[in-house]
Amino acid sequence: MDSLHSRYHRQIILSEIGTIGQEKLNAAKVLVIGAGGLGCPALQYLVAAGIGTIGIIDFDTVETSNLHRQILYGESSIGKNKAIAAKNRLTDLNPDIIINAYPEKLTTKNALTLFEAYDIILDGTDNFSTRYLVNDAAVITKKPLVYGAIFKFEGQVAVFNYKNGPTYRCLFPEPPKAGSVPSCSEIGVLGVLPGIIGSMQANEVLKIVLGIGDVLNGKLMMYDCLSAQFSSFAIPRVDTQISKVLQAAKKFKTTDYDLFCGIISIKEVQASEVFGLKNIQFIDVREAHETPKIESLHPLYIPLGSLEEKVHTLDYNKETIVFCQSGVRSKKAVEILKQQGFHNISHIKGGAIALFEYQSSKVV
């Protein structure tokens, strides 16, 4: 106990913390998603502060290009999994806490189970599909989420889903168009910036655990490191966005967040490729009155508007090819079915019109 008191002495003597506060920190469990630019500084300060149980999930490996900003690592870490490399370094920083390394990708299959085991989630991710996944999992499991983001010389910090406050979707109901926001690897980032923002995220975690200060609940704080200017604005809670997530909770494990963010392109097949294929589940999502009919494919007729309610009638295990009149609605149908757990699925470019034209060209 004396050694522990010595380790944390400088924060224990703060009247706002004391021995009771240190015990709160030791009892806390925090999951850090991503051990990169934001995760590294956040982890260092959370571990040093004595958070009792830390989870680190990251499937990526350390590269030389990481070292200018991810200073938890060194040359000896290159090629190693980040979660494991981080645990090894952090154990040396504080051997008196529990550090769980998860060298895997966060997915809809493992997120809920992981989140349930921790009190607070810290988001150190760098892509929109994972941010929406993390938000939804936090809402479903009722966990506060400490958010951070960086872009060139600017950073953002907020706390979501805390004490009936707003969520990430309240601020960003829809993801930006795919490719419209370049990543750090494409546009660059000043190395010190993630250190500042990640440290601020750690600060929010400590305030939540200790119950002190003014948590960034319902506020987005922005920092410009070139001008050293801080600014912030309120984030209103949008009940419809939160209800939407909760209503879709049963579908969470089959939701395709890459598709939601427009990252996955929808596979197209040519009309000339489908005739003669065996064991294919063809779906015609046109309305009943639309022609021409393509009876030779023996399709299932399910109008797009009825697709979600009739998805249970389909075979998840069969390769599925969707078509409509011209190829527009079938793309939407593919999105719907992917969100319902279909994987081996594509649509016919040009739709029934292209199918009919190809059939007609083969008639002698």
PDB file of N, CA and C in Angstrom, residues 207-308:
ATOM      1  N   LYS A 207     -12.077  12.506 -15.164  1.00  0.00           N
ATOM      2  CA  LYS A 207     -13.147  13.314 -14.561  1.00  0.00           C
ATOM      3  C   LYS A 207     -14.420  12.491 -14.375  1.00  0.00           C
ATOM      4  N   ILE A 208     -14.730  11.648 -15.350  1.00  0.00           N
ATOM      5  CA  ILE A 208     -15.928  10.804 -15.247  1.00  0.00           C
ATOM      6  C   ILE A 208     -15.792   9.840 -14.071  1.00  0.00           C
ATOM      7  N   VAL A 209     -14.643   9.176 -13.985  1.00  0.00           N
ATOM      8  CA  VAL A 209     -14.423   8.203 -12.916  1.00  0.00           C
ATOM      9  C   VAL A 209     -14.460   8.869 -11.551  1.00  0.00           C
ATOM     10  N   LEU A 210     -13.812  10.014 -11.440  1.00  0.00           N
ATOM     11  CA  LEU A 210     -13.702  10.686 -10.142  1.00  0.00           C
ATOM     12  C   LEU A 210     -14.929  11.516  -9.784  1.00  0.00           C
ATOM     13  N   GLY A 211     -15.752  11.814 -10.793  1.00  0.00           N
ATOM     14  CA  GLY A 211     -16.931  12.644 -10.533  1.00  0.00           C
ATOM     15  C   GLY A 211     -16.570  14.074 -10.203  1.00  0.00           C
ATOM     16  N   ILE A 212     -15.549  14.595 -10.877  1.00  0.00           N
ATOM     17  CA  ILE A 212     -15.120  15.969 -10.617  1.00  0.00           C
ATOM     18  C   ILE A 212     -15.120  16.770 -11.913  1.00  0.00           C
ATOM     19  N   GLY A 213     -15.142  18.083 -11.776  1.00  0.00           N
ATOM     20  CA  GLY A 213     -15.007  18.962 -12.927  1.00  0.00           C
ATOM     21  C   GLY A 213     -16.224  18.983 -13.818  1.00  0.00           C
ATOM     22  N   ASP A 214     -16.063  19.621 -14.946  1.00  0.00           N
ATOM     23  CA  ASP A 214     -17.134  19.775 -15.934  1.00  0.00           C
ATOM     24  C   ASP A 214     -16.834  18.882 -17.127  1.00  0.00           C
ATOM     25  N   VAL A 215     -17.488  17.737 -17.168  1.00  0.00           N
ATOM     26  CA  VAL A 215     -17.282  16.775 -18.258  1.00  0.00           C
ATOM     27  C   VAL A 215     -17.809  17.357 -19.565  1.00  0.00           C
ATOM     28  N   LEU A 216     -17.132  17.042 -20.654  1.00  0.00           N
ATOM     29  CA  LEU A 216     -17.546  17.536 -21.978  1.00  0.00           C
ATOM     30  C   LEU A 216     -18.768  16.771 -22.483  1.00  0.00           C
ATOM     31  N   ASN A 217     -19.794  16.793 -21.686  1.00  0.00           N
ATOM     32  CA  ASN A 217     -21.049  16.126 -22.033  1.00  0.00           C
ATOM     33  C   ASN A 217     -21.941  17.118 -22.777  1.00  0.00           C
ATOM     34  N   GLY A 218     -22.303  16.774 -24.006  1.00  0.00           N
ATOM     35  CA  GLY A 218     -23.137  17.681 -24.781  1.00  0.00           C
ATOM     36  C   GLY A 218     -22.381  18.859 -25.357  1.00  0.00           C
ATOM     37  N   LYS A 219     -21.051  18.741 -25.414  1.00  0.00           N
ATOM     38  CA  LYS A 219     -20.231  19.804 -25.979  1.00  0.00           C
ATOM     39  C   LYS A 219     -19.132  19.204 -26.849  1.00  0.00           C
ATOM     40  N   LEU A 220     -18.877  19.839 -27.957  1.00  0.00           N
ATOM     41  CA  LEU A 220     -17.740  19.466 -28.796  1.00  0.00           C
ATOM     42  C   LEU A 220     -16.683  20.548 -28.636  1.00  0.00           C
ATOM     43  N   MET A 221     -15.511  20.165 -28.140  1.00  0.00           N
ATOM     44  CA  MET A 221     -14.422  21.105 -27.990  1.00  0.00           C
ATOM     45  C   MET A 221     -13.452  20.929 -29.147  1.00  0.00           C
ATOM     46  N   MET A 222     -13.039  22.024 -29.763  1.00  0.00           N
ATOM     47  CA  MET A 222     -12.130  21.990 -30.899  1.00  0.00           C
ATOM     48  C   MET A 222     -10.865  22.767 -30.567  1.00  0.00           C
ATOM     49  N   TYR A 223      -9.738  22.272 -31.050  1.00  0.00           N
ATOM     50  CA  TYR A 223      -8.454  22.892 -30.776  1.00  0.00           C
ATOM     51  C   TYR A 223      -7.684  23.052 -32.070  1.00  0.00           C
ATOM     52  N   ASP A 224      -7.177  24.249 -32.299  1.00  0.00           N
ATOM     53  CA  ASP A 224      -6.333  24.555 -33.455  1.00  0.00           C
ATOM     54  C   ASP A 224      -4.922  24.757 -32.924  1.00  0.00           C
ATOM     55  N   CYS A 225      -4.019  23.841 -33.245  1.00  0.00           N
ATOM     56  CA  CYS A 225      -2.688  23.920 -32.644  1.00  0.00           C
ATOM     57  C   CYS A 225      -1.815  24.989 -33.296  1.00  0.00           C
ATOM     58  N   LEU A 226      -2.197  25.504 -34.457  1.00  0.00           N
ATOM     59  CA  LEU A 226      -1.421  26.570 -35.075  1.00  0.00           C
ATOM     60  C   LEU A 226      -1.695  27.923 -34.414  1.00  0.00           C
ATOM     61  N   SER A 227      -2.932  28.142 -34.036  1.00  0.00           N
ATOM     62  CA  SER A 227      -3.291  29.410 -33.388  1.00  0.00           C
ATOM     63  C   SER A 227      -3.406  29.276 -31.877  1.00  0.00           C
ATOM     64  N   ALA A 228      -3.300  28.027 -31.383  1.00  0.00           N
ATOM     65  CA  ALA A 228      -3.487  27.742 -29.947  1.00  0.00           C
ATOM     66  C   ALA A 228      -4.849  28.228 -29.462  1.00  0.00           C
ATOM     67  N   GLN A 229      -5.859  28.107 -30.334  1.00  0.00           N
ATOM     68  CA  GLN A 229      -7.209  28.558 -30.012  1.00  0.00           C
ATOM     69  C   GLN A 229      -8.108  27.370 -29.697  1.00  0.00           C
ATOM     70  N   PHE A 230      -8.883  27.488 -28.625  1.00  0.00           N
ATOM     71  CA  PHE A 230      -9.916  26.521 -28.294  1.00  0.00           C
ATOM     72  C   PHE A 230     -11.280  27.136 -28.598  1.00  0.00           C
ATOM     73  N   SER A 231     -12.189  26.323 -29.054  1.00  0.00           N
ATOM     74  CA  SER A 231     -13.574  26.763 -29.223  1.00  0.00           C
ATOM     75  C   SER A 231     -14.469  25.570 -28.936  1.00  0.00           C
ATOM     76  N   SER A 232     -15.722  25.835 -28.630  1.00  0.00           N
ATOM     77  CA  SER A 232     -16.646  24.735 -28.355  1.00  0.00           C
ATOM     78  C   SER A 232     -18.062  25.151 -28.692  1.00  0.00           C
ATOM     79  N   PHE A 233     -18.911  24.157 -28.939  1.00  0.00           N
ATOM     80  CA  PHE A 233     -20.326  24.446 -29.131  1.00  0.00           C
ATOM     81  C   PHE A 233     -21.150  23.288 -28.591  1.00  0.00           C
ATOM     82  N   ALA A 234     -22.377  23.605 -28.269  1.00  0.00           N
ATOM     83  CA  ALA A 234     -23.272  22.613 -27.665  1.00  0.00           C
ATOM     84  C   ALA A 234     -23.765  21.615 -28.704  1.00  0.00           C
ATOM     85  N   ILE A 235     -23.941  20.388 -28.261  1.00  0.00           N
ATOM     86  CA  ILE A 235     -24.494  19.330 -29.109  1.00  0.00           C
ATOM     87  C   ILE A 235     -25.845  18.936 -28.515  1.00  0.00           C
ATOM     88  N   PRO A 236     -26.937  19.188 -29.198  1.00  0.00           N
ATOM     89  CA  PRO A 236     -28.242  18.795 -28.648  1.00  0.00           C
ATOM     90  C   PRO A 236     -28.470  17.294 -28.746  1.00  0.00           C
ATOM     91  N   ARG A 237     -29.180  16.769 -27.798  1.00  0.00           N
ATOM     92  CA  ARG A 237     -29.583  15.356 -27.850  1.00  0.00           C
ATOM     93  C   ARG A 237     -30.716  15.229 -28.862  1.00  0.00           C
ATOM     94  N   VAL A 238     -30.577  14.275 -29.777  1.00  0.00           N
ATOM     95  CA  VAL A 238     -31.599  14.031 -30.793  1.00  0.00           C
ATOM     96  C   VAL A 238     -32.202  12.656 -30.520  1.00  0.00           C
ATOM     97  N   ASP A 239     -33.365  12.644 -29.900  1.00  0.00           N
ATOM     98  CA  ASP A 239     -33.971  11.383 -29.463  1.00  0.00           C
ATOM     99  C   ASP A 239     -34.257  10.428 -30.610  1.00  0.00           C
ATOM    100  N   THR A 240     -34.602  10.978 -31.775  1.00  0.00           N
ATOM    101  CA  THR A 240     -34.905  10.096 -32.910  1.00  0.00           C
ATOM    102  C   THR A 240     -33.673   9.300 -33.331  1.00  0.00           C
ATOM    103  N   GLN A 241     -32.490   9.921 -33.265  1.00  0.00           N
ATOM    104  CA  GLN A 241     -31.261   9.218 -33.629  1.00  0.00           C
ATOM    105  C   GLN A 241     -30.949   8.106 -32.631  1.00  0.00           C
ATOM    106  N   ILE A 242     -31.144   8.386 -31.366  1.00  0.00           N
ATOM    107  CA  ILE A 242     -30.866   7.396 -30.325  1.00  0.00           C
ATOM    108  C   ILE A 242     -31.874   6.255 -30.395  1.00  0.00           C
ATOM    109  N   SER A 243     -33.138   6.594 -30.609  1.00  0.00           N
ATOM    110  CA  SER A 243     -34.183   5.569 -30.727  1.00  0.00           C
ATOM    111  C   SER A 243     -33.924   4.653 -31.911  1.00  0.00           C
ATOM    112  N   LYS A 244     -33.421   5.231 -32.985  1.00  0.00           N
ATOM    113  CA  LYS A 244     -33.138   4.449 -34.185  1.00  0.00           C
ATOM    114  C   LYS A 244     -32.092   3.366 -33.887  1.00  0.00           C
ATOM    115  N   VAL A 245     -31.072   3.745 -33.124  1.00  0.00           N
ATOM    116  CA  VAL A 245     -30.029   2.779 -32.762  1.00  0.00           C
ATOM    117  C   VAL A 245     -30.595   1.684 -31.865  1.00  0.00           C
ATOM    118  N   LEU A 246     -31.379   2.071 -30.883  1.00  0.00           N
ATOM    119  CA  LEU A 246     -31.933   1.092 -29.944  1.00  0.00           C
ATOM    120  C   LEU A 246     -32.928   0.161 -30.628  1.00  0.00           C
ATOM    121  N   GLN A 247     -33.712   0.701 -31.541  1.00  0.00           N
ATOM    122  CA  GLN A 247     -34.680  -0.119 -32.257  1.00  0.00           C
ATOM    123  C   GLN A 247     -33.997  -1.144 -33.163  1.00  0.00           C
ATOM    124  N   ALA A 248     -32.787  -0.790 -33.632  1.00  0.00           N
ATOM    125  CA  ALA A 248     -32.049  -1.696 -34.526  1.00  0.00           C
ATOM    126  C   ALA A 248     -31.051  -2.572 -33.772  1.00  0.00           C
ATOM    127  N   ALA A 249     -31.139  -2.573 -32.444  1.00  0.00           N
ATOM    128  CA  ALA A 249     -30.151  -3.295 -31.628  1.00  0.00           C
ATOM    129  C   ALA A 249     -30.081  -4.783 -31.969  1.00  0.00           C
ATOM    130  N   LYS A 250     -31.226  -5.387 -32.264  1.00  0.00           N
ATOM    131  CA  LYS A 250     -31.240  -6.819 -32.582  1.00  0.00           C
ATOM    132  C   LYS A 250     -30.515  -7.120 -33.882  1.00  0.00           C
ATOM    133  N   LYS A 251     -30.381  -6.107 -34.742  1.00  0.00           N
ATOM    134  CA  LYS A 251     -29.703  -6.295 -36.034  1.00  0.00           C
ATOM    135  C   LYS A 251     -28.238  -5.853 -35.977  1.00  0.00           C
ATOM    136  N   PHE A 252     -27.790  -5.405 -34.808  1.00  0.00           N
ATOM    137  CA  PHE A 252     -26.444  -4.827 -34.706  1.00  0.00           C
ATOM    138  C   PHE A 252     -25.367  -5.769 -35.229  1.00  0.00           C
ATOM    139  N   LYS A 253     -25.428  -7.027 -34.851  1.00  0.00           N
ATOM    140  CA  LYS A 253     -24.356  -7.957 -35.215  1.00  0.00           C
ATOM    141  C   LYS A 253     -24.289  -8.258 -36.706  1.00  0.00           C
ATOM    142  N   THR A 254     -25.327  -7.924 -37.432  1.00  0.00           N
ATOM    143  CA  THR A 254     -25.313  -8.148 -38.882  1.00  0.00           C
ATOM    144  C   THR A 254     -25.253  -6.837 -39.669  1.00  0.00           C
ATOM    145  N   THR A 255     -25.105  -5.732 -38.971  1.00  0.00           N
ATOM    146  CA  THR A 255     -25.033  -4.438 -39.657  1.00  0.00           C
ATOM    147  C   THR A 255     -23.664  -4.262 -40.304  1.00  0.00           C
ATOM    148  N   ASP A 256     -23.654  -3.797 -41.546  1.00  0.00           N
ATOM    149  CA  ASP A 256     -22.409  -3.562 -42.277  1.00  0.00           C
ATOM    150  C   ASP A 256     -22.109  -2.070 -42.228  1.00  0.00           C
ATOM    151  N   TYR A 257     -21.211  -1.672 -41.322  1.00  0.00           N
ATOM    152  CA  TYR A 257     -20.912  -0.250 -41.150  1.00  0.00           C
ATOM    153  C   TYR A 257     -20.056   0.302 -42.290  1.00  0.00           C
ATOM    154  N   ASP A 258     -19.262  -0.547 -42.918  1.00  0.00           N
ATOM    155  CA  ASP A 258     -18.529  -0.096 -44.097  1.00  0.00           C
ATOM    156  C   ASP A 258     -19.497   0.273 -45.214  1.00  0.00           C
ATOM    157  N   LEU A 259     -20.511  -0.535 -45.364  1.00  0.00           N
ATOM    158  CA  LEU A 259     -21.520  -0.249 -46.384  1.00  0.00           C
ATOM    159  C   LEU A 259     -22.273   1.028 -46.042  1.00  0.00           C
ATOM    160  N   PHE A 260     -22.630   1.192 -44.764  1.00  0.00           N
ATOM    161  CA  PHE A 260     -23.332   2.395 -44.310  1.00  0.00           C
ATOM    162  C   PHE A 260     -22.532   3.651 -44.630  1.00  0.00           C
ATOM    163  N   CYS A 261     -21.211   3.553 -44.518  1.00  0.00           N
ATOM    164  CA  CYS A 261     -20.346   4.712 -44.778  1.00  0.00           C
ATOM    165  C   CYS A 261     -19.885   4.785 -46.232  1.00  0.00           C
ATOM    166  N   GLY A 262     -20.421   3.902 -47.060  1.00  0.00           N
ATOM    167  CA  GLY A 262     -20.102   3.966 -48.481  1.00  0.00           C
ATOM    168  C   GLY A 262     -18.726   3.466 -48.835  1.00  0.00           C
ATOM    169  N   ILE A 263     -18.104   2.689 -47.921  1.00  0.00           N
ATOM    170  CA  ILE A 263     -16.749   2.224 -48.165  1.00  0.00           C
ATOM    171  C   ILE A 263     -16.742   1.013 -49.093  1.00  0.00           C
ATOM    172  N   ILE A 264     -17.700   0.149 -48.915  1.00  0.00           N
ATOM    173  CA  ILE A 264     -17.765  -1.043 -49.751  1.00  0.00           C
ATOM    174  C   ILE A 264     -18.531  -0.731 -51.036  1.00  0.00           C
ATOM    175  N   SER A 265     -17.920  -0.987 -52.156  1.00  0.00           N
ATOM    176  CA  SER A 265     -18.626  -0.809 -53.421  1.00  0.00           C
ATOM    177  C   SER A 265     -19.521  -2.022 -53.650  1.00  0.00           C
ATOM    178  N   ILE A 266     -20.616  -1.783 -54.296  1.00  0.00           N
ATOM    179  CA  ILE A 266     -21.568  -2.863 -54.541  1.00  0.00           C
ATOM    180  C   ILE A 266     -21.153  -3.629 -55.793  1.00  0.00           C
ATOM    181  N   LYS A 267     -21.041  -4.912 -55.637  1.00  0.00           N
ATOM    182  CA  LYS A 267     -20.593  -5.759 -56.743  1.00  0.00           C
ATOM    183  C   LYS A 267     -21.641  -5.785 -57.853  1.00  0.00           C
ATOM    184  N   GLU A 268     -21.173  -5.568 -59.067  1.00  0.00           N
ATOM    185  CA  GLU A 268     -22.056  -5.589 -60.236  1.00  0.00           C
ATOM    186  C   GLU A 268     -21.714  -6.790 -61.114  1.00  0.00           C
ATOM    187  N   VAL A 269     -22.734  -7.357 -61.730  1.00  0.00           N
ATOM    188  CA  VAL A 269     -22.522  -8.388 -62.751  1.00  0.00           C
ATOM    189  C   VAL A 269     -23.194  -7.925 -64.032  1.00  0.00           C
ATOM    190  N   GLN A 270     -22.649  -8.335 -65.149  1.00  0.00           N
ATOM    191  CA  GLN A 270     -23.217  -7.982 -66.448  1.00  0.00           C
ATOM    192  C   GLN A 270     -24.378  -8.911 -66.789  1.00  0.00           C
ATOM    193  N   ALA A 271     -25.314  -8.402 -67.559  1.00  0.00           N
ATOM    194  CA  ALA A 271     -26.467  -9.218 -67.971  1.00  0.00           C
ATOM    195  C   ALA A 271     -26.018 -10.483 -68.694  1.00  0.00           C
ATOM    196  N   SER A 272     -24.944 -10.386 -69.447  1.00  0.00           N
ATOM    197  CA  SER A 272     -24.454 -11.530 -70.219  1.00  0.00           C
ATOM    198  C   SER A 272     -23.883 -12.637 -69.343  1.00  0.00           C
ATOM    199  N   GLU A 273     -23.631 -12.341 -68.067  1.00  0.00           N
ATOM    200  CA  GLU A 273     -22.970 -13.310 -67.186  1.00  0.00           C
ATOM    201  C   GLU A 273     -23.937 -14.186 -66.404  1.00  0.00           C
ATOM    202  N   VAL A 274     -25.223 -13.848 -66.370  1.00  0.00           N
ATOM    203  CA  VAL A 274     -26.110 -14.517 -65.418  1.00  0.00           C
ATOM    204  C   VAL A 274     -26.903 -15.680 -66.001  1.00  0.00           C
ATOM    205  N   PHE A 275     -27.143 -15.664 -67.299  1.00  0.00           N
ATOM    206  CA  PHE A 275     -27.935 -16.749 -67.880  1.00  0.00           C
ATOM    207  C   PHE A 275     -27.134 -18.047 -67.864  1.00  0.00           C
ATOM    208  N   GLY A 276     -27.750 -19.078 -67.355  1.00  0.00           N
ATOM    209  CA  GLY A 276     -27.075 -20.378 -67.270  1.00  0.00           C
ATOM    210  C   GLY A 276     -26.422 -20.644 -65.932  1.00  0.00           C
ATOM    211  N   LEU A 277     -26.367 -19.638 -65.053  1.00  0.00           N
ATOM    212  CA  LEU A 277     -25.810 -19.866 -63.721  1.00  0.00           C
ATOM    213  C   LEU A 277     -26.727 -20.792 -62.929  1.00  0.00           C
ATOM    214  N   LYS A 278     -26.138 -21.642 -62.112  1.00  0.00           N
ATOM    215  CA  LYS A 278     -26.895 -22.607 -61.322  1.00  0.00           C
ATOM    216  C   LYS A 278     -26.884 -22.222 -59.841  1.00  0.00           C
ATOM    217  N   ASN A 279     -27.922 -22.641 -59.152  1.00  0.00           N
ATOM    218  CA  ASN A 279     -28.046 -22.463 -57.702  1.00  0.00           C
ATOM    219  C   ASN A 279     -27.884 -21.008 -57.273  1.00  0.00           C
ATOM    220  N   ILE A 280     -28.503 -20.121 -58.047  1.00  0.00           N
ATOM    221  CA  ILE A 280     -28.484 -18.694 -57.732  1.00  0.00           C
ATOM    222  C   ILE A 280     -29.874 -18.260 -57.271  1.00  0.00           C
ATOM    223  N   GLN A 281     -29.906 -17.412 -56.261  1.00  0.00           N
ATOM    224  CA  GLN A 281     -31.156 -16.825 -55.785  1.00  0.00           C
ATOM    225  C   GLN A 281     -31.316 -15.451 -56.450  1.00  0.00           C
ATOM    226  N   PHE A 282     -32.112 -15.397 -57.517  1.00  0.00           N
ATOM    227  CA  PHE A 282     -32.384 -14.143 -58.203  1.00  0.00           C
ATOM    228  C   PHE A 282     -33.573 -13.455 -57.546  1.00  0.00           C
ATOM    229  N   ILE A 283     -33.459 -12.147 -57.357  1.00  0.00           N
ATOM    230  CA  ILE A 283     -34.550 -11.381 -56.766  1.00  0.00           C
ATOM    231  C   ILE A 283     -34.864 -10.192 -57.667  1.00  0.00           C
ATOM    232  N   ASP A 284     -36.097 -10.113 -58.080  1.00  0.00           N
ATOM    233  CA  ASP A 284     -36.583  -8.994 -58.888  1.00  0.00           C
ATOM    234  C   ASP A 284     -37.306  -8.040 -57.943  1.00  0.00           C
ATOM    235  N   VAL A 285     -36.734  -6.846 -57.745  1.00  0.00           N
ATOM    236  CA  VAL A 285     -37.301  -5.921 -56.760  1.00  0.00           C
ATOM    237  C   VAL A 285     -38.197  -4.851 -57.405  1.00  0.00           C
ATOM    238  N   ARG A 286     -38.629  -5.102 -58.631  1.00  0.00           N
ATOM    239  CA  ARG A 286     -39.538  -4.160 -59.295  1.00  0.00           C
ATOM    240  C   ARG A 286     -40.973  -4.352 -58.796  1.00  0.00           C
ATOM    241  N   GLU A 287     -41.798  -3.386 -59.126  1.00  0.00           N
ATOM    242  CA  GLU A 287     -43.229  -3.500 -58.826  1.00  0.00           C
ATOM    243  C   GLU A 287     -43.870  -4.503 -59.785  1.00  0.00           C
ATOM    244  N   ALA A 288     -45.016  -5.027 -59.395  1.00  0.00           N
ATOM    245  CA  ALA A 288     -45.656  -6.108 -60.154  1.00  0.00           C
ATOM    246  C   ALA A 288     -46.002  -5.719 -61.590  1.00  0.00           C
ATOM    247  N   HIS A 289     -46.311  -4.441 -61.820  1.00  0.00           N
ATOM    248  CA  HIS A 289     -46.757  -4.026 -63.150  1.00  0.00           C
ATOM    249  C   HIS A 289     -45.606  -3.808 -64.134  1.00  0.00           C
ATOM    250  N   GLU A 290     -44.363  -3.821 -63.641  1.00  0.00           N
ATOM    251  CA  GLU A 290     -43.236  -3.480 -64.503  1.00  0.00           C
ATOM    252  C   GLU A 290     -42.845  -4.640 -65.418  1.00  0.00           C
ATOM    253  N   THR A 291     -42.535  -4.308 -66.632  1.00  0.00           N
ATOM    254  CA  THR A 291     -42.102  -5.280 -67.648  1.00  0.00           C
ATOM    255  C   THR A 291     -40.815  -4.772 -68.286  1.00  0.00           C
ATOM    256  N   PRO A 292     -40.058  -5.627 -68.958  1.00  0.00           N
ATOM    257  CA  PRO A 292     -40.364  -7.017 -69.284  1.00  0.00           C
ATOM    258  C   PRO A 292     -40.060  -7.962 -68.119  1.00  0.00           C
ATOM    259  N   LYS A 293     -40.767  -9.071 -68.083  1.00  0.00           N
ATOM    260  CA  LYS A 293     -40.488 -10.097 -67.088  1.00  0.00           C
ATOM    261  C   LYS A 293     -39.340 -10.974 -67.598  1.00  0.00           C
ATOM    262  N   ILE A 294     -38.487 -11.397 -66.700  1.00  0.00           N
ATOM    263  CA  ILE A 294     -37.352 -12.250 -67.080  1.00  0.00           C
ATOM    264  C   ILE A 294     -37.560 -13.616 -66.437  1.00  0.00           C
ATOM    265  N   GLU A 295     -38.533 -14.352 -66.975  1.00  0.00           N
ATOM    266  CA  GLU A 295     -38.947 -15.612 -66.359  1.00  0.00           C
ATOM    267  C   GLU A 295     -37.864 -16.680 -66.427  1.00  0.00           C
ATOM    268  N   SER A 296     -36.957 -16.588 -67.397  1.00  0.00           N
ATOM    269  CA  SER A 296     -35.936 -17.627 -67.555  1.00  0.00           C
ATOM    270  C   SER A 296     -34.997 -17.722 -66.367  1.00  0.00           C
ATOM    271  N   LEU A 297     -34.918 -16.661 -65.563  1.00  0.00           N
ATOM    272  CA  LEU A 297     -34.066 -16.690 -64.380  1.00  0.00           C
ATOM    273  C   LEU A 297     -34.795 -17.223 -63.149  1.00  0.00           C
ATOM    274  N   HIS A 298     -36.098 -17.425 -63.274  1.00  0.00           N
ATOM    275  CA  HIS A 298     -36.931 -17.902 -62.171  1.00  0.00           C
ATOM    276  C   HIS A 298     -36.721 -17.065 -60.901  1.00  0.00           C
ATOM    277  N   PRO A 299     -36.896 -15.757 -61.031  1.00  0.00           N
ATOM    278  CA  PRO A 299     -36.622 -14.891 -59.877  1.00  0.00           C
ATOM    279  C   PRO A 299     -37.731 -14.932 -58.834  1.00  0.00           C
ATOM    280  N   LEU A 300     -37.368 -14.519 -57.633  1.00  0.00           N
ATOM    281  CA  LEU A 300     -38.351 -14.248 -56.596  1.00  0.00           C
ATOM    282  C   LEU A 300     -38.793 -12.806 -56.783  1.00  0.00           C
ATOM    283  N   TYR A 301     -40.097 -12.565 -56.781  1.00  0.00           N
ATOM    284  CA  TYR A 301     -40.612 -11.215 -56.993  1.00  0.00           C
ATOM    285  C   TYR A 301     -40.911 -10.573 -55.632  1.00  0.00           C
ATOM    286  N   ILE A 302     -40.027  -9.648 -55.237  1.00  0.00           N
ATOM    287  CA  ILE A 302     -40.205  -8.935 -53.963  1.00  0.00           C
ATOM    288  C   ILE A 302     -39.947  -7.452 -54.212  1.00  0.00           C
ATOM    289  N   PRO A 303     -40.972  -6.640 -54.305  1.00  0.00           N
ATOM    290  CA  PRO A 303     -40.768  -5.196 -54.515  1.00  0.00           C
ATOM    291  C   PRO A 303     -39.856  -4.610 -53.443  1.00  0.00           C
ATOM    292  N   LEU A 304     -39.079  -3.626 -53.818  1.00  0.00           N
ATOM    293  CA  LEU A 304     -38.104  -3.042 -52.908  1.00  0.00           C
ATOM    294  C   LEU A 304     -38.729  -2.614 -51.578  1.00  0.00           C
ATOM    295  N   GLY A 305     -39.915  -2.037 -51.637  1.00  0.00           N
ATOM    296  CA  GLY A 305     -40.576  -1.563 -50.426  1.00  0.00           C
ATOM    297  C   GLY A 305     -40.958  -2.672 -49.468  1.00  0.00           C
ATOM    298  N   SER A 306     -41.018  -3.901 -49.941  1.00  0.00           N
ATOM    299  CA  SER A 306     -41.391  -5.049 -49.086  1.00  0.00           C
ATOM    300  C   SER A 306     -40.201  -5.904 -48.704  1.00  0.00           C
ATOM    301  N   LEU A 307     -39.022  -5.519 -49.166  1.00  0.00           N
ATOM    302  CA  LEU A 307     -37.857  -6.396 -49.013  1.00  0.00           C
ATOM    303  C   LEU A 307     -37.508  -6.671 -47.551  1.00  0.00           C
ATOM    304  N   GLU A 308     -37.474  -5.635 -46.723  1.00  0.00           N
ATOM    305  CA  GLU A 308     -37.079  -5.838 -45.323  1.00  0.00           C
ATOM    306  C   GLU A 308     -38.031  -6.764 -44.587  1.00  0.00           C
TER     307      GLU A 308
END
